[in-house]
Amino acid sequence: MAARFSKWAPFPHDAKAYAYAGDALKKAWPALHAGDQEPYPDEKRAKALIAAAGKAAKGMTADDLAQRLQDAWRAFHRGDFRTAYEAGEALGPLGASVAVKAIGIHATYLVDDEAEQLKRFEHAAQLAEAAVKALPDEANSHYRHAFALGRYSQGISIAKALKQGIAGKVRISLESALERAPKHAEAHTALALYHAEIIGKIGAMIGGLTYGAKATEAESHIKTALKLTPDSPIAHIEHANVMLLLHGDKKEEAAAAAFEKAGKLKPHDAMEALDAAHANAQIE
């Protein structure tokens, strides 16, 4: 399955600072995963995943799974997204969290072809769906599903996503993630964007009556995300986007300041470096 995506543009920045060899990964983990609350994949965690996944674990040992997950995440953090994706996908639902994040971040920033982007987001959503079935108690099974579908929705347009019922699935998955991990900053960020994008597209009245979209909810969720992860570029980027979607030109200066703040933050890994570069591009 992994072979279907043969073209992977390389990470375009210097990745030396993001090589977390050996124990460095565990030490840096709280900062690296402040946004998505992914538990560190040690042997104890691997055992719990195997027990929860049942048949989907395919007779894996905890020691082997822990090592393979750590290596996949190392690849992700240093910007080797193809290796991270393929290593995660090879583990089935147990590796879906890293696989979906790797292919999703790569497609967001390093794939220019829109049809190819959509294909990758669609595949990521399928991987996450399998993870939801195998590991329903994992917050990131639900969050990665919402992330992939959300990016797919943005690619086909929010109006089409609403018509096809995809936006509703995104909301359900995000709420499921937050039920399991109330401090999941990336889920708060995505839920803020969900409300803001619907209001930005179809207006507050119809958005509220038909889809339950509220500006107050968007503002509350983004505020929570910023409080949980003040050093995360994506929280500030989406704060800017939420302001622009809800208030347009009135908040242009505040949005520019949020983009500027995101661009000045020191990245912890390749993903944050891409986020920061994107933020800087918005104010050039």
PDB file of C-alpha atoms in Angstrom:
ATOM      1  CA  MET A   1       0.000   0.000   0.000  1.00  0.00           C
ATOM      2  CA  ALA A   2       2.813   2.368   0.876  1.00  0.00           C
ATOM      3  CA  ALA A   3       4.267   2.071  -2.630  1.00  0.00           C
ATOM      4  CA  ARG A   4       1.286   3.865  -4.177  1.00  0.00           C
ATOM      5  CA  PHE A   5       2.866   7.159  -3.078  1.00  0.00           C
ATOM      6  CA  SER A   6       6.187   7.109  -4.884  1.00  0.00           C
ATOM      7  CA  LYS A   7       7.004  10.833  -4.910  1.00  0.00           C
ATOM      8  CA  TRP A   8       8.054  12.402  -1.628  1.00  0.00           C
ATOM      9  CA  ALA A   9       9.572  15.876  -1.803  1.00  0.00           C
ATOM     10  CA  PRO A  10      12.383  16.123   0.770  1.00  0.00           C
ATOM     11  CA  PHE A  11      12.183  18.303   3.870  1.00  0.00           C
ATOM     12  CA  PRO A  12      13.550  21.637   2.574  1.00  0.00           C
ATOM     13  CA  HIS A  13      15.337  22.887   5.709  1.00  0.00           C
ATOM     14  CA  ASP A  14      18.315  21.857   7.799  1.00  0.00           C
ATOM     15  CA  ALA A  15      17.177  18.957   9.987  1.00  0.00           C
ATOM     16  CA  LYS A  16      20.300  18.508  12.148  1.00  0.00           C
ATOM     17  CA  ALA A  17      18.641  20.028  15.222  1.00  0.00           C
ATOM     18  CA  TYR A  18      15.728  17.603  14.922  1.00  0.00           C
ATOM     19  CA  ALA A  19      17.616  14.298  15.105  1.00  0.00           C
ATOM     20  CA  TYR A  20      16.524  12.763  18.396  1.00  0.00           C
ATOM     21  CA  ALA A  21      18.790   9.719  18.654  1.00  0.00           C
ATOM     22  CA  GLY A  22      18.631   7.320  21.593  1.00  0.00           C
ATOM     23  CA  ASP A  23      17.370   8.793  24.869  1.00  0.00           C
ATOM     24  CA  ALA A  24      17.109  12.268  23.352  1.00  0.00           C
ATOM     25  CA  LEU A  25      13.699  11.347  21.949  1.00  0.00           C
ATOM     26  CA  LYS A  26      12.213  10.529  25.361  1.00  0.00           C
ATOM     27  CA  LYS A  27      13.723  13.668  26.889  1.00  0.00           C
ATOM     28  CA  ALA A  28      12.295  15.905  24.165  1.00  0.00           C
ATOM     29  CA  TRP A  29       8.960  14.063  23.951  1.00  0.00           C
ATOM     30  CA  PRO A  30       6.876  16.356  26.236  1.00  0.00           C
ATOM     31  CA  ALA A  31       7.805  19.389  24.095  1.00  0.00           C
ATOM     32  CA  LEU A  32       7.458  17.504  20.801  1.00  0.00           C
ATOM     33  CA  HIS A  33       4.002  16.193  21.673  1.00  0.00           C
ATOM     34  CA  ALA A  34       2.552  19.001  23.774  1.00  0.00           C
ATOM     35  CA  GLY A  35       0.029  19.594  20.997  1.00  0.00           C
ATOM     36  CA  ASP A  36      -1.213  16.087  20.274  1.00  0.00           C
ATOM     37  CA  GLN A  37      -0.784  14.386  23.677  1.00  0.00           C
ATOM     38  CA  GLU A  38       0.711  11.280  22.016  1.00  0.00           C
ATOM     39  CA  PRO A  39       2.015   8.975  24.796  1.00  0.00           C
ATOM     40  CA  TYR A  40       5.710   8.067  24.600  1.00  0.00           C
ATOM     41  CA  PRO A  41       5.957   4.610  22.949  1.00  0.00           C
ATOM     42  CA  ASP A  42       7.974   2.712  25.551  1.00  0.00           C
ATOM     43  CA  GLU A  43       7.506  -1.014  26.212  1.00  0.00           C
ATOM     44  CA  LYS A  44       4.700  -0.455  28.741  1.00  0.00           C
ATOM     45  CA  ARG A  45       2.791   1.660  26.239  1.00  0.00           C
ATOM     46  CA  ALA A  46       3.401  -0.906  23.472  1.00  0.00           C
ATOM     47  CA  LYS A  47       2.023  -3.684  25.716  1.00  0.00           C
ATOM     48  CA  ALA A  48      -1.127  -1.664  26.359  1.00  0.00           C
ATOM     49  CA  LEU A  49      -1.586  -1.001  22.617  1.00  0.00           C
ATOM     50  CA  ILE A  50      -1.157  -4.699  21.778  1.00  0.00           C
ATOM     51  CA  ALA A  51      -3.674  -5.705  24.455  1.00  0.00           C
ATOM     52  CA  ALA A  52      -6.195  -3.107  23.267  1.00  0.00           C
ATOM     53  CA  ALA A  53      -5.806  -3.909  19.555  1.00  0.00           C
ATOM     54  CA  GLY A  54      -6.275  -7.668  19.920  1.00  0.00           C
ATOM     55  CA  LYS A  55      -6.195  -9.335  16.469  1.00  0.00           C
ATOM     56  CA  ALA A  56      -4.992  -6.108  14.822  1.00  0.00           C
ATOM     57  CA  ALA A  57      -1.677  -6.484  16.712  1.00  0.00           C
ATOM     58  CA  LYS A  58      -0.702  -9.454  14.473  1.00  0.00           C
ATOM     59  CA  GLY A  59       1.376 -11.246  17.132  1.00  0.00           C
ATOM     60  CA  MET A  60       3.766  -8.315  17.699  1.00  0.00           C
ATOM     61  CA  THR A  61       5.966  -8.216  20.784  1.00  0.00           C
ATOM     62  CA  ALA A  62       5.984  -5.136  23.009  1.00  0.00           C
ATOM     63  CA  ASP A  63       9.731  -4.693  22.704  1.00  0.00           C
ATOM     64  CA  ASP A  64       9.646  -4.803  18.884  1.00  0.00           C
ATOM     65  CA  LEU A  65       6.616  -2.515  18.646  1.00  0.00           C
ATOM     66  CA  ALA A  66       8.139   0.057  21.020  1.00  0.00           C
ATOM     67  CA  GLN A  67      11.368   0.182  19.019  1.00  0.00           C
ATOM     68  CA  ARG A  68       9.593   0.456  15.674  1.00  0.00           C
ATOM     69  CA  LEU A  69       7.286   3.216  16.896  1.00  0.00           C
ATOM     70  CA  GLN A  70      10.189   5.176  18.382  1.00  0.00           C
ATOM     71  CA  ASP A  71      12.108   4.913  15.100  1.00  0.00           C
ATOM     72  CA  ALA A  72       9.055   5.991  13.096  1.00  0.00           C
ATOM     73  CA  TRP A  73       8.588   9.040  15.311  1.00  0.00           C
ATOM     74  CA  ARG A  74      12.303   9.877  15.075  1.00  0.00           C
ATOM     75  CA  ALA A  75      11.932   9.869  11.289  1.00  0.00           C
ATOM     76  CA  PHE A  76       8.858  12.118  11.535  1.00  0.00           C
ATOM     77  CA  HIS A  77      10.535  14.663  13.789  1.00  0.00           C
ATOM     78  CA  ARG A  78      13.624  14.943  11.568  1.00  0.00           C
ATOM     79  CA  GLY A  79      11.468  15.468   8.468  1.00  0.00           C
ATOM     80  CA  ASP A  80      11.875  12.044   6.881  1.00  0.00           C
ATOM     81  CA  PHE A  81       8.135  11.831   6.364  1.00  0.00           C
ATOM     82  CA  ARG A  82       8.190   8.952   3.896  1.00  0.00           C
ATOM     83  CA  THR A  83      10.104   6.683   6.272  1.00  0.00           C
ATOM     84  CA  ALA A  84       7.807   7.670   9.156  1.00  0.00           C
ATOM     85  CA  TYR A  85       4.686   7.015   7.091  1.00  0.00           C
ATOM     86  CA  GLU A  86       5.848   3.672   5.702  1.00  0.00           C
ATOM     87  CA  ALA A  87       7.092   2.462   9.104  1.00  0.00           C
ATOM     88  CA  GLY A  88       3.821   3.459  10.747  1.00  0.00           C
ATOM     89  CA  GLU A  89       1.620   2.006   8.032  1.00  0.00           C
ATOM     90  CA  ALA A  90       3.474  -1.326   8.225  1.00  0.00           C
ATOM     91  CA  LEU A  91       2.276  -1.607  11.842  1.00  0.00           C
ATOM     92  CA  GLY A  92      -1.393  -1.317  10.877  1.00  0.00           C
ATOM     93  CA  PRO A  93      -3.684   0.489  13.355  1.00  0.00           C
ATOM     94  CA  LEU A  94      -0.905   0.467  15.988  1.00  0.00           C
ATOM     95  CA  GLY A  95       1.221   2.710  13.761  1.00  0.00           C
ATOM     96  CA  ALA A  96      -1.614   4.791  12.332  1.00  0.00           C
ATOM     97  CA  SER A  97      -0.949   7.793  14.576  1.00  0.00           C
ATOM     98  CA  VAL A  98       2.540   8.398  13.189  1.00  0.00           C
ATOM     99  CA  ALA A  99       1.608   7.273   9.650  1.00  0.00           C
ATOM    100  CA  VAL A 100      -1.331   9.670   9.378  1.00  0.00           C
ATOM    101  CA  LYS A 101       0.583  12.575  10.886  1.00  0.00           C
ATOM    102  CA  ALA A 102       3.550  11.994   8.572  1.00  0.00           C
ATOM    103  CA  ILE A 103       1.603  11.725   5.311  1.00  0.00           C
ATOM    104  CA  GLY A 104      -0.721  14.535   6.404  1.00  0.00           C
ATOM    105  CA  ILE A 105       1.958  17.081   7.277  1.00  0.00           C
ATOM    106  CA  HIS A 106       3.949  16.189   4.153  1.00  0.00           C
ATOM    107  CA  ALA A 107       0.876  16.555   1.926  1.00  0.00           C
ATOM    108  CA  THR A 108      -0.079  19.858   3.568  1.00  0.00           C
ATOM    109  CA  TYR A 109       3.264  21.536   2.972  1.00  0.00           C
ATOM    110  CA  LEU A 110       5.286  19.571   0.423  1.00  0.00           C
ATOM    111  CA  VAL A 111       2.793  18.308  -2.163  1.00  0.00           C
ATOM    112  CA  ASP A 112       1.795  20.947  -4.732  1.00  0.00           C
ATOM    113  CA  ASP A 113      -0.536  18.859  -6.886  1.00  0.00           C
ATOM    114  CA  GLU A 114      -4.075  19.254  -5.473  1.00  0.00           C
ATOM    115  CA  ALA A 115      -5.362  15.900  -6.769  1.00  0.00           C
ATOM    116  CA  GLU A 116      -2.367  14.142  -5.218  1.00  0.00           C
ATOM    117  CA  GLN A 117      -2.945  15.988  -1.953  1.00  0.00           C
ATOM    118  CA  LEU A 118      -6.562  14.835  -1.830  1.00  0.00           C
ATOM    119  CA  LYS A 119      -5.550  11.255  -2.581  1.00  0.00           C
ATOM    120  CA  ARG A 120      -3.126  11.293   0.350  1.00  0.00           C
ATOM    121  CA  PHE A 121      -5.573  12.873   2.774  1.00  0.00           C
ATOM    122  CA  GLU A 122      -8.232  10.354   1.731  1.00  0.00           C
ATOM    123  CA  HIS A 123      -5.832   7.474   2.349  1.00  0.00           C
ATOM    124  CA  ALA A 124      -4.816   8.976   5.706  1.00  0.00           C
ATOM    125  CA  ALA A 125      -8.489   9.114   6.704  1.00  0.00           C
ATOM    126  CA  GLN A 126      -8.854   5.405   5.851  1.00  0.00           C
ATOM    127  CA  LEU A 127      -5.830   4.529   8.015  1.00  0.00           C
ATOM    128  CA  ALA A 128      -7.286   6.564  10.879  1.00  0.00           C
ATOM    129  CA  GLU A 129     -10.698   4.935  10.445  1.00  0.00           C
ATOM    130  CA  ALA A 130      -9.094   1.517  10.915  1.00  0.00           C
ATOM    131  CA  ALA A 131      -7.382   2.854  14.045  1.00  0.00           C
ATOM    132  CA  VAL A 132     -10.703   4.115  15.431  1.00  0.00           C
ATOM    133  CA  LYS A 133     -12.113   0.593  15.043  1.00  0.00           C
ATOM    134  CA  ALA A 134      -9.064  -1.154  16.539  1.00  0.00           C
ATOM    135  CA  LEU A 135      -8.167   1.423  19.215  1.00  0.00           C
ATOM    136  CA  PRO A 136     -11.354   3.388  20.002  1.00  0.00           C
ATOM    137  CA  ASP A 137     -10.099   4.513  23.421  1.00  0.00           C
ATOM    138  CA  GLU A 138      -7.094   6.309  21.923  1.00  0.00           C
ATOM    139  CA  ALA A 139      -7.661  10.056  21.571  1.00  0.00           C
ATOM    140  CA  ASN A 140      -5.366  10.202  18.545  1.00  0.00           C
ATOM    141  CA  SER A 141      -7.300   7.522  16.655  1.00  0.00           C
ATOM    142  CA  HIS A 142     -10.144  10.054  16.570  1.00  0.00           C
ATOM    143  CA  TYR A 143      -7.984  13.153  16.213  1.00  0.00           C
ATOM    144  CA  ARG A 144      -5.989  11.813  13.235  1.00  0.00           C
ATOM    145  CA  HIS A 145      -9.286  10.893  11.576  1.00  0.00           C
ATOM    146  CA  ALA A 146     -10.530  14.457  12.039  1.00  0.00           C
ATOM    147  CA  PHE A 147      -7.188  15.895  10.879  1.00  0.00           C
ATOM    148  CA  ALA A 148      -7.165  13.872   7.636  1.00  0.00           C
ATOM    149  CA  LEU A 149     -10.843  14.538   6.871  1.00  0.00           C
ATOM    150  CA  GLY A 150     -10.431  18.202   7.775  1.00  0.00           C
ATOM    151  CA  ARG A 151      -7.554  18.666   5.345  1.00  0.00           C
ATOM    152  CA  TYR A 152      -9.532  16.743   2.703  1.00  0.00           C
ATOM    153  CA  SER A 153     -12.505  19.064   3.336  1.00  0.00           C
ATOM    154  CA  GLN A 154     -10.356  22.159   2.842  1.00  0.00           C
ATOM    155  CA  GLY A 155      -9.111  20.650  -0.432  1.00  0.00           C
ATOM    156  CA  ILE A 156     -12.571  20.040  -1.905  1.00  0.00           C
ATOM    157  CA  SER A 157     -13.999  23.282  -0.350  1.00  0.00           C
ATOM    158  CA  ILE A 158     -15.880  23.696   2.898  1.00  0.00           C
ATOM    159  CA  ALA A 159     -19.196  24.040   1.014  1.00  0.00           C
ATOM    160  CA  LYS A 160     -18.766  20.624  -0.632  1.00  0.00           C
ATOM    161  CA  ALA A 161     -17.603  19.082   2.634  1.00  0.00           C
ATOM    162  CA  LEU A 162     -20.767  20.341   4.353  1.00  0.00           C
ATOM    163  CA  LYS A 163     -22.960  19.026   1.532  1.00  0.00           C
ATOM    164  CA  GLN A 164     -21.297  15.595   1.678  1.00  0.00           C
ATOM    165  CA  GLY A 165     -21.602  15.369   5.460  1.00  0.00           C
ATOM    166  CA  ILE A 166     -17.810  15.266   5.945  1.00  0.00           C
ATOM    167  CA  ALA A 167     -17.720  18.329   8.211  1.00  0.00           C
ATOM    168  CA  GLY A 168     -20.079  16.625  10.660  1.00  0.00           C
ATOM    169  CA  LYS A 169     -17.764  13.615  10.833  1.00  0.00           C
ATOM    170  CA  VAL A 170     -14.831  15.944  11.565  1.00  0.00           C
ATOM    171  CA  ARG A 171     -16.704  17.499  14.474  1.00  0.00           C
ATOM    172  CA  ILE A 172     -17.714  14.109  15.929  1.00  0.00           C
ATOM    173  CA  SER A 173     -14.107  12.860  15.727  1.00  0.00           C
ATOM    174  CA  LEU A 174     -12.734  16.013  17.350  1.00  0.00           C
ATOM    175  CA  GLU A 175     -15.253  15.855  20.175  1.00  0.00           C
ATOM    176  CA  SER A 176     -14.400  12.160  20.652  1.00  0.00           C
ATOM    177  CA  ALA A 177     -10.708  13.058  20.874  1.00  0.00           C
ATOM    178  CA  LEU A 178     -11.375  15.768  23.464  1.00  0.00           C
ATOM    179  CA  GLU A 179     -13.562  13.457  25.559  1.00  0.00           C
ATOM    180  CA  ARG A 180     -10.520  11.183  25.885  1.00  0.00           C
ATOM    181  CA  ALA A 181      -7.879  13.922  26.135  1.00  0.00           C
ATOM    182  CA  PRO A 182      -9.320  17.277  27.298  1.00  0.00           C
ATOM    183  CA  LYS A 183      -5.876  18.917  27.012  1.00  0.00           C
ATOM    184  CA  HIS A 184      -5.376  17.926  23.358  1.00  0.00           C
ATOM    185  CA  ALA A 185      -4.367  21.357  22.031  1.00  0.00           C
ATOM    186  CA  GLU A 186      -4.406  20.352  18.358  1.00  0.00           C
ATOM    187  CA  ALA A 187      -7.985  19.066  18.697  1.00  0.00           C
ATOM    188  CA  HIS A 188      -8.994  22.368  20.334  1.00  0.00           C
ATOM    189  CA  THR A 189      -7.297  24.227  17.468  1.00  0.00           C
ATOM    190  CA  ALA A 190      -9.064  22.120  14.850  1.00  0.00           C
ATOM    191  CA  LEU A 191     -12.450  22.533  16.536  1.00  0.00           C
ATOM    192  CA  ALA A 192     -11.943  26.306  16.618  1.00  0.00           C
ATOM    193  CA  LEU A 193     -11.272  26.190  12.894  1.00  0.00           C
ATOM    194  CA  TYR A 194     -14.321  23.969  12.297  1.00  0.00           C
ATOM    195  CA  HIS A 195     -16.636  26.600  13.801  1.00  0.00           C
ATOM    196  CA  ALA A 196     -14.842  29.527  12.140  1.00  0.00           C
ATOM    197  CA  GLU A 197     -14.705  27.992   8.654  1.00  0.00           C
ATOM    198  CA  ILE A 198     -18.436  27.238   8.612  1.00  0.00           C
ATOM    199  CA  ILE A 199     -19.289  30.770   9.779  1.00  0.00           C
ATOM    200  CA  GLY A 200     -16.793  32.231   7.296  1.00  0.00           C
ATOM    201  CA  LYS A 201     -18.383  30.244   4.457  1.00  0.00           C
ATOM    202  CA  ILE A 202     -22.131  30.375   5.113  1.00  0.00           C
ATOM    203  CA  GLY A 203     -22.559  33.015   7.821  1.00  0.00           C
ATOM    204  CA  ALA A 204     -23.256  32.947  11.531  1.00  0.00           C
ATOM    205  CA  MET A 205     -27.030  32.499  11.367  1.00  0.00           C
ATOM    206  CA  ILE A 206     -27.244  29.550   8.938  1.00  0.00           C
ATOM    207  CA  GLY A 207     -24.001  28.092  10.270  1.00  0.00           C
ATOM    208  CA  GLY A 208     -25.379  28.195  13.792  1.00  0.00           C
ATOM    209  CA  LEU A 209     -28.862  26.870  12.993  1.00  0.00           C
ATOM    210  CA  THR A 210     -27.791  24.140  10.576  1.00  0.00           C
ATOM    211  CA  TYR A 211     -24.401  23.015  11.886  1.00  0.00           C
ATOM    212  CA  GLY A 212     -24.199  24.379  15.426  1.00  0.00           C
ATOM    213  CA  ALA A 213     -21.261  26.593  14.468  1.00  0.00           C
ATOM    214  CA  LYS A 214     -20.637  29.427  16.919  1.00  0.00           C
ATOM    215  CA  ALA A 215     -18.073  32.224  16.966  1.00  0.00           C
ATOM    216  CA  THR A 216     -17.905  31.980  20.768  1.00  0.00           C
ATOM    217  CA  GLU A 217     -16.973  28.280  20.467  1.00  0.00           C
ATOM    218  CA  ALA A 218     -14.255  29.054  17.906  1.00  0.00           C
ATOM    219  CA  GLU A 219     -12.791  31.740  20.155  1.00  0.00           C
ATOM    220  CA  SER A 220     -13.009  29.573  23.281  1.00  0.00           C
ATOM    221  CA  HIS A 221     -11.264  26.578  21.669  1.00  0.00           C
ATOM    222  CA  ILE A 222      -8.444  28.630  20.135  1.00  0.00           C
ATOM    223  CA  LYS A 223      -7.923  30.404  23.466  1.00  0.00           C
ATOM    224  CA  THR A 224      -7.587  27.006  25.170  1.00  0.00           C
ATOM    225  CA  ALA A 225      -5.129  25.792  22.518  1.00  0.00           C
ATOM    226  CA  LEU A 226      -2.953  28.897  22.958  1.00  0.00           C
ATOM    227  CA  LYS A 227      -3.001  28.459  26.729  1.00  0.00           C
ATOM    228  CA  LEU A 228      -2.001  24.786  26.445  1.00  0.00           C
ATOM    229  CA  THR A 229       0.687  25.313  23.778  1.00  0.00           C
ATOM    230  CA  PRO A 230       1.888  28.934  23.753  1.00  0.00           C
ATOM    231  CA  ASP A 231       5.119  27.876  21.989  1.00  0.00           C
ATOM    232  CA  SER A 232       3.401  26.016  19.143  1.00  0.00           C
ATOM    233  CA  PRO A 233       3.487  27.795  15.768  1.00  0.00           C
ATOM    234  CA  ILE A 234       0.312  26.081  14.519  1.00  0.00           C
ATOM    235  CA  ALA A 235      -1.780  27.397  17.429  1.00  0.00           C
ATOM    236  CA  HIS A 236      -0.843  30.987  16.484  1.00  0.00           C
ATOM    237  CA  ILE A 237      -1.301  30.326  12.748  1.00  0.00           C
ATOM    238  CA  GLU A 238      -4.805  28.983  13.274  1.00  0.00           C
ATOM    239  CA  HIS A 239      -5.532  31.812  15.722  1.00  0.00           C
ATOM    240  CA  ALA A 240      -4.806  34.184  12.849  1.00  0.00           C
ATOM    241  CA  ASN A 241      -7.009  32.154  10.500  1.00  0.00           C
ATOM    242  CA  VAL A 242      -9.868  32.053  13.014  1.00  0.00           C
ATOM    243  CA  MET A 243      -9.723  35.853  13.403  1.00  0.00           C
ATOM    244  CA  LEU A 244      -9.760  36.376   9.635  1.00  0.00           C
ATOM    245  CA  LEU A 245     -12.627  33.925   9.095  1.00  0.00           C
ATOM    246  CA  LEU A 246     -14.778  35.455  11.822  1.00  0.00           C
ATOM    247  CA  HIS A 247     -13.925  39.147  11.446  1.00  0.00           C
ATOM    248  CA  GLY A 248     -12.244  39.643   8.051  1.00  0.00           C
ATOM    249  CA  ASP A 249     -10.364  42.919   7.512  1.00  0.00           C
ATOM    250  CA  LYS A 250     -11.247  44.190  10.991  1.00  0.00           C
ATOM    251  CA  LYS A 251      -8.759  41.733  12.475  1.00  0.00           C
ATOM    252  CA  GLU A 252      -6.123  41.928   9.743  1.00  0.00           C
ATOM    253  CA  GLU A 253      -3.503  43.561  11.983  1.00  0.00           C
ATOM    254  CA  ALA A 254      -4.103  41.152  14.869  1.00  0.00           C
ATOM    255  CA  ALA A 255      -3.894  38.211  12.453  1.00  0.00           C
ATOM    256  CA  ALA A 256      -0.625  39.539  11.020  1.00  0.00           C
ATOM    257  CA  ALA A 257       0.757  39.784  14.565  1.00  0.00           C
ATOM    258  CA  ALA A 258      -0.275  36.157  15.229  1.00  0.00           C
ATOM    259  CA  PHE A 259       1.434  34.985  12.019  1.00  0.00           C
ATOM    260  CA  GLU A 260       4.525  36.976  12.982  1.00  0.00           C
ATOM    261  CA  LYS A 261       4.602  35.382  16.433  1.00  0.00           C
ATOM    262  CA  ALA A 262       4.292  31.887  14.896  1.00  0.00           C
ATOM    263  CA  GLY A 263       7.145  32.595  12.511  1.00  0.00           C
ATOM    264  CA  LYS A 264       9.472  33.727  15.319  1.00  0.00           C
ATOM    265  CA  LEU A 265       8.977  30.685  17.570  1.00  0.00           C
ATOM    266  CA  LYS A 266      11.845  28.222  17.721  1.00  0.00           C
ATOM    267  CA  PRO A 267      10.758  24.951  16.085  1.00  0.00           C
ATOM    268  CA  HIS A 268      11.153  21.707  18.032  1.00  0.00           C
ATOM    269  CA  ASP A 269      11.005  19.544  14.913  1.00  0.00           C
ATOM    270  CA  ALA A 270      10.530  19.466  11.142  1.00  0.00           C
ATOM    271  CA  MET A 271       6.759  19.919  11.357  1.00  0.00           C
ATOM    272  CA  GLU A 272       7.097  23.079  13.433  1.00  0.00           C
ATOM    273  CA  ALA A 273       9.800  24.354  11.067  1.00  0.00           C
ATOM    274  CA  LEU A 274       7.318  23.958   8.179  1.00  0.00           C
ATOM    275  CA  ASP A 275       4.588  25.634  10.253  1.00  0.00           C
ATOM    276  CA  ALA A 276       6.878  28.585  11.042  1.00  0.00           C
ATOM    277  CA  ALA A 277       7.953  28.941   7.392  1.00  0.00           C
ATOM    278  CA  HIS A 278       4.287  28.954   6.355  1.00  0.00           C
ATOM    279  CA  ALA A 279       3.542  31.654   8.952  1.00  0.00           C
ATOM    280  CA  ASN A 280       6.372  33.823   7.658  1.00  0.00           C
ATOM    281  CA  ALA A 281       5.114  33.411   4.086  1.00  0.00           C
ATOM    282  CA  GLN A 282       1.743  34.863   5.131  1.00  0.00           C
ATOM    283  CA  ILE A 283       3.266  38.196   6.106  1.00  0.00           C
ATOM    284  CA  GLU A 284       5.767  38.617   3.279  1.00  0.00           C
TER     285      GLU A 284
END
